Amino acid sequence: MGREAVEDMNDRTCIVSRQAGSSDELIRFVAGPDNSVVPDLKRSLPGRGCWVTGTRDSVEKALKRKLFPRALKAEVQASADLPANLDTLLVRNALGALGLARKAGSLVFGAAQVEKAVRSGRAAFVLHATEASPDGIRKITNARHAVLHMDGPAIEAYKLFSEAELGLALGGTNVIHAAVLSEGAGKAVEKRVQALHRYRGGGSPDSRSMDQATAPQDDAAKDME
């Protein structure tokens, strides 16, 4: 890799906001062989790159303002479908990582198994299918709140994938609730899930509100009795 590429990899400044950020917060783009704009999610493609805050809104702004040619110093053509295609790519990456976690034995699914993993503190994070019922989410949310109330880990929950998407990735036919375990590759998998969540407008880890059903504090307290 040439000096220019090395310097580019170290200069992580969003071309839209002009704010610096970490590689987890930004998405790198490069010019493809056909002069298209290509997302470089693994940050490993050669050549000059540019960075955009990892949200769909930021990518759409970069596209609308025609910032990619100037940032990449090339006559590149950014497809109008770039924001949608990037969402699809992030979904594929996250589901692929979940599939690997299942094969490694680092994932459980089914409401009872997920709740057990949460209460034991083994769950790194929880997934609810978009079709999940409020009641099913509430029970697991109560368990998460109960663990946190007992000074256990904060176990995040995401609602990003359909039942069909989760079932295909995890080898089950009716996957509504799943939990990736903290041991093994759990945290690495969560980074990909967080990237998709962030891209779709989710808040920062400190401000996220991912549950569709919020457990009242008195319910969580009753769970511990």
XYZ file of N, CA and C in Angstrom:
675
model
N 0.843 -1.188 0.000
C 0.000 0.000 0.000
C 0.882 1.242 0.000
N 0.591 2.210 -0.904
C 1.389 3.409 -1.003
C 1.153 4.365 0.142
N 2.023 5.374 0.214
C 1.938 6.339 1.311
C 0.610 7.067 1.299
N 0.121 7.422 0.098
C -1.141 8.152 -0.006
C -2.280 7.336 0.583
N -2.285 6.018 0.281
C -3.346 5.164 0.793
C -3.274 5.036 2.300
N -2.030 4.925 2.826
C -1.863 4.819 4.271
C -2.367 6.085 4.957
N -2.000 7.247 4.403
C -2.456 8.502 4.987
C -3.966 8.609 4.928
N -4.553 8.154 3.811
C -6.003 8.211 3.651
C -6.692 7.346 4.691
N -6.127 6.156 4.965
C -6.726 5.255 5.938
C -6.688 5.862 7.334
N -5.689 6.715 7.607
C -5.550 7.293 8.931
C -6.377 8.572 9.096
N -6.765 9.204 7.992
C -7.504 10.454 8.032
C -8.992 10.165 7.934
N -9.580 9.769 9.044
C -10.988 9.371 9.025
C -11.867 10.584 9.341
N -12.154 11.366 8.309
C -13.009 12.537 8.440
C -14.159 12.408 7.453
N -15.382 12.554 7.941
C -16.553 12.431 7.088
C -16.570 13.554 6.059
N -16.768 13.221 4.795
C -16.773 14.227 3.736
C -18.045 15.069 3.759
N -19.044 14.657 4.518
C -20.297 15.416 4.630
C -20.234 16.370 5.816
N -19.967 15.838 6.992
C -19.988 16.654 8.219
C -18.658 17.302 8.527
N -17.581 16.790 7.927
C -16.207 17.218 8.202
C -15.803 16.921 9.634
N -16.476 15.955 10.250
C -16.153 15.533 11.606
C -15.332 14.246 11.566
N -14.297 14.173 12.410
C -13.491 12.961 12.496
C -14.244 11.913 13.303
N -13.957 10.654 13.034
C -14.611 9.578 13.766
C -13.789 8.309 13.702
N -14.209 7.311 14.453
C -13.519 6.027 14.449
C -13.957 5.214 13.231
N -13.212 4.156 12.960
C -13.555 3.305 11.824
C -14.882 2.604 12.036
N -15.325 2.448 13.279
C -16.621 1.834 13.545
C -17.770 2.792 13.247
N -17.499 4.083 13.317
C -18.542 5.091 13.120
C -18.652 5.552 11.672
N -17.620 5.310 10.889
C -17.574 5.772 9.508
C -17.531 4.597 8.541
N -17.921 4.859 7.303
C -17.831 3.858 6.234
C -16.870 4.392 5.171
N -15.952 3.550 4.750
C -14.973 3.939 3.741
C -15.507 3.595 2.349
N -15.232 4.483 1.388
C -15.616 4.271 -0.006
C -14.384 4.442 -0.884
N -14.333 3.672 -1.972
C -13.244 3.782 -2.936
C -13.833 3.808 -4.337
N -12.982 4.139 -5.291
C -13.381 4.098 -6.697
C -13.176 2.688 -7.228
N -14.217 2.108 -7.813
C -14.114 0.772 -8.377
C -13.443 0.783 -9.738
N -13.108 -0.386 -10.274
C -12.461 -0.476 -11.588
C -13.295 0.144 -12.709
N -14.613 0.165 -12.523
C -15.504 0.749 -13.523
C -15.885 2.188 -13.193
N -15.108 2.808 -12.286
C -15.345 4.183 -11.844
C -16.654 4.355 -11.075
N -17.148 3.277 -10.502
C -18.295 3.380 -9.607
C -17.797 3.642 -8.194
N -18.690 4.080 -7.326
C -18.346 4.287 -5.916
C -18.656 2.996 -5.167
N -17.627 2.434 -4.510
C -17.750 1.122 -3.885
C -17.565 1.243 -2.374
N -18.522 0.747 -1.568
C -18.316 0.723 -0.114
C -17.228 -0.293 0.239
N -16.343 0.096 1.128
C -15.245 -0.775 1.565
C -15.447 -1.084 3.049
N -16.377 -1.984 3.350
C -16.738 -2.244 4.741
C -15.595 -2.850 5.541
N -14.726 -3.604 4.883
C -13.594 -4.217 5.584
C -12.386 -3.285 5.641
N -12.499 -2.130 4.994
C -11.427 -1.121 4.994
C -10.103 -1.710 4.501
N -10.193 -2.511 3.442
C -9.001 -3.201 2.959
C -8.741 -2.992 1.471
N -9.656 -2.335 0.756
C -9.466 -2.154 -0.683
C -8.366 -1.127 -0.945
N -7.571 -1.324 -1.992
C -6.444 -0.425 -2.268
C -6.905 0.904 -2.864
N -5.997 1.843 -2.861
C -6.246 3.124 -3.498
C -6.790 4.174 -2.552
N -7.001 5.368 -3.130
C -7.541 6.481 -2.335
C -8.946 6.150 -1.872
N -9.244 6.479 -0.638
C -10.575 6.276 -0.097
C -11.101 7.548 0.527
N -12.396 7.564 0.790
C -12.988 8.664 1.538
C -13.951 8.075 2.553
N -14.307 8.872 3.545
C -15.099 8.365 4.657
C -16.401 9.144 4.800
N -17.448 8.424 5.131
C -18.759 9.034 5.362
C -19.309 8.470 6.664
N -19.887 9.327 7.492
C -20.532 8.855 8.712
C -21.497 7.724 8.359
N -21.472 6.661 9.171
C -22.178 5.425 8.815
C -23.676 5.457 9.004
N -24.343 6.467 8.450
C -25.800 6.536 8.459
C -26.300 6.712 7.032
N -27.487 6.223 6.795
C -28.053 6.356 5.449
C -28.230 7.823 5.083
N -28.613 8.640 6.043
C -28.800 10.063 5.788
C -27.511 10.706 5.288
N -26.382 10.348 5.889
C -25.099 10.929 5.479
C -24.707 10.471 4.080
N -24.928 9.192 3.783
C -24.606 8.678 2.448
C -25.477 9.367 1.397
N -26.750 9.564 1.711
C -27.654 10.244 0.770
C -27.216 11.689 0.538
N -26.738 12.341 1.594
C -26.257 13.719 1.446
C -24.996 13.767 0.585
N -24.090 12.818 0.797
C -22.868 12.772 -0.019
C -23.215 12.566 -1.483
N -24.222 11.753 -1.727
C -24.668 11.478 -3.098
C -25.308 12.722 -3.711
N -26.215 13.339 -2.972
C -26.942 14.500 -3.471
C -26.018 15.681 -3.751
N -25.009 15.853 -2.885
C -24.094 16.985 -3.039
C -22.933 16.688 -3.976
N -22.912 15.480 -4.533
C -21.857 15.062 -5.483
C -20.463 15.220 -4.866
N -20.333 14.714 -3.651
C -19.070 14.855 -2.931
C -18.054 13.762 -3.247
N -18.506 12.633 -3.773
C -17.591 11.513 -3.991
C -16.504 11.809 -5.031
N -16.819 12.415 -6.192
C -15.743 12.689 -7.168
C -14.643 13.577 -6.597
N -15.037 14.600 -5.862
C -14.036 15.508 -5.290
C -13.201 14.814 -4.226
N -13.858 14.026 -3.374
C -13.136 13.363 -2.284
C -12.207 12.275 -2.802
N -12.634 11.568 -3.831
C -11.824 10.473 -4.376
C -10.872 10.945 -5.470
N -11.011 12.221 -5.860
C -10.173 12.799 -6.920
C -10.222 11.942 -8.179
N -11.446 11.579 -8.554
C -11.649 10.740 -9.742
C -13.040 11.008 -10.308
N -13.185 10.760 -11.592
C -14.483 10.956 -12.248
C -15.370 9.746 -11.985
N -15.720 9.559 -10.738
C -16.531 8.404 -10.363
C -18.017 8.714 -10.526
N -18.792 7.659 -10.706
C -20.239 7.772 -10.820
C -20.866 7.034 -9.649
N -21.524 7.775 -8.775
C -22.194 7.162 -7.636
C -23.633 6.837 -8.022
N -23.989 5.571 -7.954
C -25.328 5.140 -8.333
C -26.374 5.703 -7.378
N -27.539 6.026 -7.919
C -28.648 6.489 -7.082
C -29.091 5.408 -6.103
N -28.763 4.157 -6.431
C -29.135 3.034 -5.572
C -28.107 2.768 -4.475
N -27.067 3.588 -4.393
C -26.000 3.336 -3.424
C -26.512 3.207 -1.989
N -27.368 4.109 -1.502
C -27.845 3.966 -0.110
C -28.595 2.656 0.125
N -29.469 2.278 -0.810
C -30.226 1.032 -0.662
C -29.309 -0.182 -0.785
N -28.373 -0.136 -1.722
C -27.452 -1.259 -1.904
C -26.552 -1.441 -0.674
N -26.176 -0.329 -0.049
C -25.335 -0.404 1.139
C -26.116 -1.023 2.300
N -27.401 -0.692 2.418
C -28.243 -1.315 3.441
C -28.270 -2.826 3.245
N -28.461 -3.251 2.000
C -28.482 -4.683 1.694
C -27.157 -5.341 2.049
N -26.053 -4.665 1.769
C -24.726 -5.202 2.067
C -24.516 -5.328 3.577
N -24.976 -4.341 4.321
C -24.839 -4.390 5.778
C -25.699 -5.501 6.372
N -26.891 -5.707 5.807
C -27.748 -6.807 6.250
C -27.053 -8.142 5.995
N -26.495 -8.297 4.811
C -25.826 -9.548 4.441
C -24.647 -9.820 5.374
N -23.868 -8.786 5.670
C -22.713 -8.951 6.563
C -23.150 -9.363 7.968
N -24.197 -8.711 8.467
C -24.668 -9.011 9.822
C -25.238 -10.424 9.900
N -26.056 -10.806 8.926
C -26.649 -12.143 8.936
C -25.585 -13.217 8.739
N -24.582 -12.922 7.914
C -23.492 -13.874 7.733
C -22.732 -14.102 9.028
N -22.496 -13.034 9.769
C -21.809 -13.161 11.057
C -22.662 -13.937 12.058
N -23.970 -13.721 12.021
C -24.862 -14.468 12.908
C -24.843 -15.958 12.569
N -24.792 -16.266 11.284
C -24.715 -17.664 10.870
C -23.449 -18.334 11.378
N -22.337 -17.623 11.324
C -21.076 -18.167 11.825
C -21.132 -18.355 13.341
N -21.796 -17.422 14.036
C -21.933 -17.547 15.487
C -22.754 -18.788 15.844
N -23.787 -19.062 15.054
C -24.596 -20.267 15.299
C -23.753 -21.523 15.119
N -22.968 -21.576 14.066
C -22.133 -22.744 13.809
C -21.085 -22.936 14.903
N -20.664 -21.830 15.503
C -19.650 -21.902 16.570
C -20.267 -22.197 17.928
N -21.593 -22.335 17.972
C -22.263 -22.596 19.240
C -22.377 -21.371 20.125
N -22.269 -20.178 19.520
C -22.306 -18.933 20.292
C -23.645 -18.232 20.187
N -24.694 -18.964 19.838
C -25.993 -18.340 19.650
C -27.090 -19.298 20.076
N -28.138 -18.757 20.694
C -29.320 -19.550 21.049
C -30.546 -18.838 20.513
N -31.609 -19.589 20.228
C -32.851 -18.944 19.819
C -34.040 -19.676 20.415
N -35.170 -18.977 20.376
C -36.351 -19.436 21.097
C -36.496 -18.601 22.353
N -37.717 -18.157 22.646
C -37.940 -17.226 23.754
C -37.389 -17.746 25.074
N -37.626 -19.022 25.382
C -37.191 -19.579 26.666
C -35.673 -19.598 26.772
N -34.993 -20.022 25.708
C -33.531 -20.092 25.726
C -32.903 -18.698 25.770
N -33.523 -17.746 25.064
C -33.007 -16.378 25.080
C -33.142 -15.775 26.468
N -34.317 -15.959 27.087
C -34.515 -15.428 28.438
C -33.523 -16.047 29.418
N -33.267 -17.332 29.276
C -32.305 -18.015 30.150
C -30.905 -17.437 29.966
N -30.518 -17.200 28.700
C -29.192 -16.635 28.419
C -29.070 -15.223 28.978
N -30.160 -14.461 28.910
C -30.152 -13.101 29.451
C -29.998 -13.135 30.967
N -30.806 -13.942 31.627
C -30.797 -13.972 33.090
C -29.473 -14.499 33.640
N -28.802 -15.348 32.889
C -27.514 -15.876 33.343
C -26.367 -14.902 33.074
N -26.652 -13.822 32.302
C -25.611 -12.862 31.955
C -24.728 -13.308 30.808
N -25.102 -14.419 30.160
C -24.269 -14.948 29.072
C -24.539 -14.253 27.742
N -25.673 -13.595 27.615
C -26.040 -12.988 26.332
C -25.259 -11.694 26.113
N -24.636 -11.594 24.945
C -23.970 -10.339 24.575
C -25.009 -9.335 24.090
N -25.974 -9.810 23.317
C -27.076 -8.976 22.855
C -28.214 -9.868 22.374
N -29.368 -9.253 22.193
C -30.595 -9.967 21.838
C -31.122 -9.445 20.511
N -31.736 -10.335 19.744
C -32.405 -9.964 18.503
C -33.877 -10.346 18.581
N -34.753 -9.434 18.161
C -36.174 -9.728 18.010
C -36.523 -9.586 16.542
N -37.239 -10.550 15.983
C -37.717 -10.424 14.612
C -38.704 -9.260 14.529
N -38.830 -8.659 13.359
C -39.756 -7.540 13.195
C -41.191 -7.962 13.474
N -41.492 -9.262 13.343
C -42.841 -9.757 13.600
C -43.071 -10.123 15.064
N -42.074 -9.969 15.911
C -42.188 -10.385 17.312
C -43.337 -9.649 18.000
N -44.072 -10.365 18.818
C -45.208 -9.771 19.521
C -44.715 -8.919 20.689
N -45.467 -7.880 21.055
C -45.084 -7.058 22.207
C -44.935 -7.879 23.484
N -45.781 -8.899 23.653
C -45.710 -9.708 24.868
C -44.402 -10.499 24.927
N -44.018 -11.084 23.797
C -42.766 -11.832 23.763
C -41.568 -10.945 24.022
N -41.579 -9.740 23.465
C -40.483 -8.801 23.689
C -40.460 -8.364 25.148
N -41.656 -8.121 25.716
C -41.737 -7.628 27.089
C -41.098 -8.593 28.082
N -41.330 -9.884 27.903
C -40.770 -10.860 28.843
C -39.245 -10.831 28.831
N -38.674 -10.737 27.651
C -37.210 -10.702 27.548
C -36.674 -9.354 28.025
N -37.431 -8.286 27.749
C -37.031 -6.967 28.234
C -37.019 -6.938 29.757
N -38.029 -7.549 30.372
C -38.059 -7.637 31.833
C -36.808 -8.330 32.366
N -36.412 -9.403 31.692
C -35.219 -10.136 32.112
C -33.971 -9.262 31.972
N -33.879 -8.506 30.899
C -32.726 -7.614 30.691
C -32.665 -6.547 31.775
N -33.830 -5.964 32.078
C -33.871 -4.929 33.119
C -33.531 -5.514 34.483
N -34.002 -6.729 34.737
C -33.729 -7.370 36.027
C -32.231 -7.608 36.207
N -31.563 -8.086 35.138
C -30.113 -8.320 35.191
C -29.375 -7.014 35.450
N -29.786 -5.956 34.757
C -29.131 -4.662 34.928
C -29.356 -4.125 36.344
N -30.556 -4.328 36.870
C -30.881 -3.857 38.214
C -30.028 -4.558 39.274
N -29.617 -5.769 38.965
C -28.777 -6.539 39.886
C -27.293 -6.321 39.609
N -26.977 -5.194 38.949
C -25.589 -4.817 38.621
C -24.942 -5.787 37.633
N -25.773 -6.437 36.821
C -25.254 -7.286 35.753
C -24.973 -6.466 34.509
N -24.589 -7.108 33.425
C -24.257 -6.384 32.189
C -25.493 -5.776 31.519
N -25.287 -4.675 30.825
C -26.340 -4.078 30.010
C -26.415 -4.856 28.704
N -27.500 -5.574 28.507
C -27.659 -6.423 27.329
C -28.578 -5.711 26.347
N -28.023 -5.266 25.224
C -28.794 -4.518 24.240
C -29.717 -5.447 23.446
N -30.747 -4.853 22.842
C -31.666 -5.611 21.997
C -31.879 -4.858 20.688
N -31.995 -5.594 19.605
C -32.164 -5.010 18.274
C -33.357 -5.647 17.577
N -34.041 -4.858 16.774
C -35.168 -5.353 15.982
C -34.942 -4.911 14.536
N -34.136 -5.693 13.816
C -33.646 -5.288 12.499
C -34.017 -6.239 11.376
N -34.305 -7.497 11.710
C -34.470 -8.516 10.688
C -35.855 -9.155 10.773
N -36.333 -9.622 9.651
C -37.603 -10.333 9.635
C -37.407 -11.760 10.146
N -38.506 -12.407 10.447
C -38.455 -13.806 10.866
C -37.802 -14.662 9.795
N -38.120 -14.380 8.535
C -37.555 -15.160 7.431
C -36.045 -14.970 7.334
N -35.573 -13.731 7.496
C -34.134 -13.461 7.424
C -33.393 -14.174 8.551
N -33.934 -14.093 9.763
C -33.290 -14.766 10.891
C -33.320 -16.279 10.712
N -34.447 -16.796 10.253
C -34.560 -18.240 10.061
C -33.559 -18.756 9.042
N -33.390 -18.016 7.938
C -32.447 -18.427 6.901
C -31.011 -18.387 7.417
N -30.675 -17.347 8.159
C -29.303 -17.208 8.660
C -28.977 -18.201 9.760
N -29.993 -18.549 10.566
C -29.743 -19.361 11.754
C -30.182 -20.807 11.601
N -30.634 -21.184 10.420
C -30.969 -22.579 10.171
C -32.235 -23.041 10.857
N -33.092 -22.098 11.256
C -34.372 -22.454 11.871
C -35.515 -21.923 11.036
N -36.688 -22.496 11.199
C -37.816 -22.067 10.370
C -38.623 -20.936 10.999
N -38.647 -20.856 12.316
C -39.450 -19.840 12.984
C -38.617 -19.160 14.075
N -37.666 -18.349 13.654
C -36.811 -17.665 14.616
C -37.387 -16.278 14.890
N -37.914 -16.103 16.091
C -38.494 -14.823 16.497
C -37.566 -14.086 17.461
N -36.940 -14.836 18.354
C -36.021 -14.252 19.338
C -34.712 -15.040 19.297
N -33.595 -14.326 19.375
C -32.278 -14.974 19.396
C -31.350 -14.171 20.290
N -30.338 -14.833 20.809
C -29.330 -14.160 21.625
C -27.954 -14.670 21.223
N -27.041 -13.753 20.981
C -25.641 -14.107 20.744
C -24.931 -14.063 22.080
N -24.190 -15.120 22.380
C -23.546 -15.242 23.684
C -22.262 -14.426 23.743
N -21.951 -13.956 24.937
C -20.810 -13.058 25.109
C -19.473 -13.766 24.914
N -19.439 -15.070 25.182
C -18.189 -15.782 24.947
C -17.990 -16.004 23.453
N -16.770 -16.255 23.072
C -16.489 -16.491 21.660
C -16.533 -15.202 20.852
N -17.226 -15.256 19.705
C -17.204 -14.136 18.763
C -18.363 -13.175 18.957
N -19.033 -13.230 20.103
C -20.227 -12.419 20.318
C -20.032 -10.938 20.071
N -18.991 -10.355 20.652
C -18.771 -8.919 20.516
C -18.432 -8.536 19.083
N -17.685 -9.394 18.388
C -17.354 -9.108 16.993
C -18.606 -9.114 16.130
N -19.519 -10.048 16.408
C -20.778 -10.114 15.667
C -21.599 -8.859 15.945
N -21.606 -8.420 17.199
C -22.416 -7.253 17.548
C -21.971 -6.013 16.785
N -20.698 -5.898 16.469
C -20.231 -4.729 15.721
C -20.929 -4.631 14.378
N -21.153 -5.764 13.733
C -21.827 -5.738 12.434
C -23.305 -5.412 12.588
N -23.899 -5.923 13.647
C -25.305 -5.615 13.912
C -25.445 -4.126 14.258
N -24.530 -3.612 15.058
C -24.552 -2.193 15.419
C -24.385 -1.315 14.184
N -23.547 -1.740 13.240
C -23.329 -0.955 12.023
C -24.626 -0.810 11.244
N -25.398 -1.887 11.143
C -26.681 -1.819 10.451
C -27.653 -0.946 11.232
N -27.697 -1.123 12.538
C -28.577 -0.322 13.395
C -28.263 1.165 13.248
N -26.977 1.505 13.255
C -26.547 2.896 13.112
C -26.931 3.429 11.735
N -26.732 2.622 10.711
C -27.025 3.054 9.344
C -28.503 3.391 9.180
N -29.346 2.660 9.865
C -30.795 2.876 9.764
C -31.310 3.942 10.721
N -30.393 4.678 11.330
C -30.796 5.810 12.149
C -30.835 5.551 13.627
N -30.289 4.402 14.072
C -30.250 4.115 15.503
C -29.301 5.058 16.218
N -29.542 5.263 17.494
C -28.713 6.177 18.278
C -27.389 5.559 18.657
N -26.606 6.304 19.396
C -25.319 5.831 19.890
C -25.552 4.804 20.987
N -24.532 4.033 21.357
C -24.707 3.045 22.423
C -25.245 3.640 23.716
N -24.986 4.919 23.971
C -25.444 5.531 25.218
C -26.890 6.021 25.143
N -27.415 6.192 23.917
C -28.736 6.793 23.801
C -29.740 5.906 23.099
N -29.332 4.660 22.731
C -30.221 3.777 21.997
C -31.496 3.465 22.757
N -32.573 3.308 22.008
C -33.799 2.750 22.578
C -34.326 1.777 21.559
N -33.996 0.489 21.724
C -34.251 -0.482 20.669
C -35.460 -1.357 20.913
N -36.058 -1.288 22.093
C -37.176 -2.172 22.379
C -38.471 -1.580 21.875
N -39.281 -2.396 21.234
C -40.596 -1.968 20.800
C -41.581 -2.009 21.970
N -41.272 -2.748 22.984
C -42.101 -2.790 24.193
C -41.201 -2.518 25.379
N -41.538 -1.530 26.182
C -40.712 -1.169 27.324
C -41.288 -1.778 28.579
N -40.432 -2.450 29.329
C -40.887 -3.079 30.560
C -40.950 -2.052 31.667
N -42.082 -1.914 32.348
C -42.157 -0.992 33.484
C -41.185 -1.424 34.570
N -40.674 -0.476 35.332
C -39.700 -0.797 36.371
C -40.292 -1.717 37.426
N -41.608 -1.555 37.715
C -42.181 -2.416 38.742
C -42.271 -3.843 38.258
N -42.479 -4.047 36.935
C -42.486 -5.411 36.393
C -41.119 -6.046 36.537
N -40.068 -5.254 36.242
C -38.707 -5.790 36.353
C -38.411 -6.136 37.809
N -38.891 -5.308 38.725
C -38.651 -5.573 40.131
C -39.356 -6.846 40.559
N -40.593 -7.044 40.070
C -41.328 -8.262 40.412
C -40.617 -9.498 39.904
N -39.933 -9.351 38.736
C -39.212 -10.486 38.168
C -38.112 -10.969 39.090
N -37.598 -10.096 39.934
C -36.462 -10.468 40.788
C -36.912 -11.052 42.116
N -38.213 -10.932 42.391
C -38.695 -11.440 43.666
C -38.766 -12.961 43.672
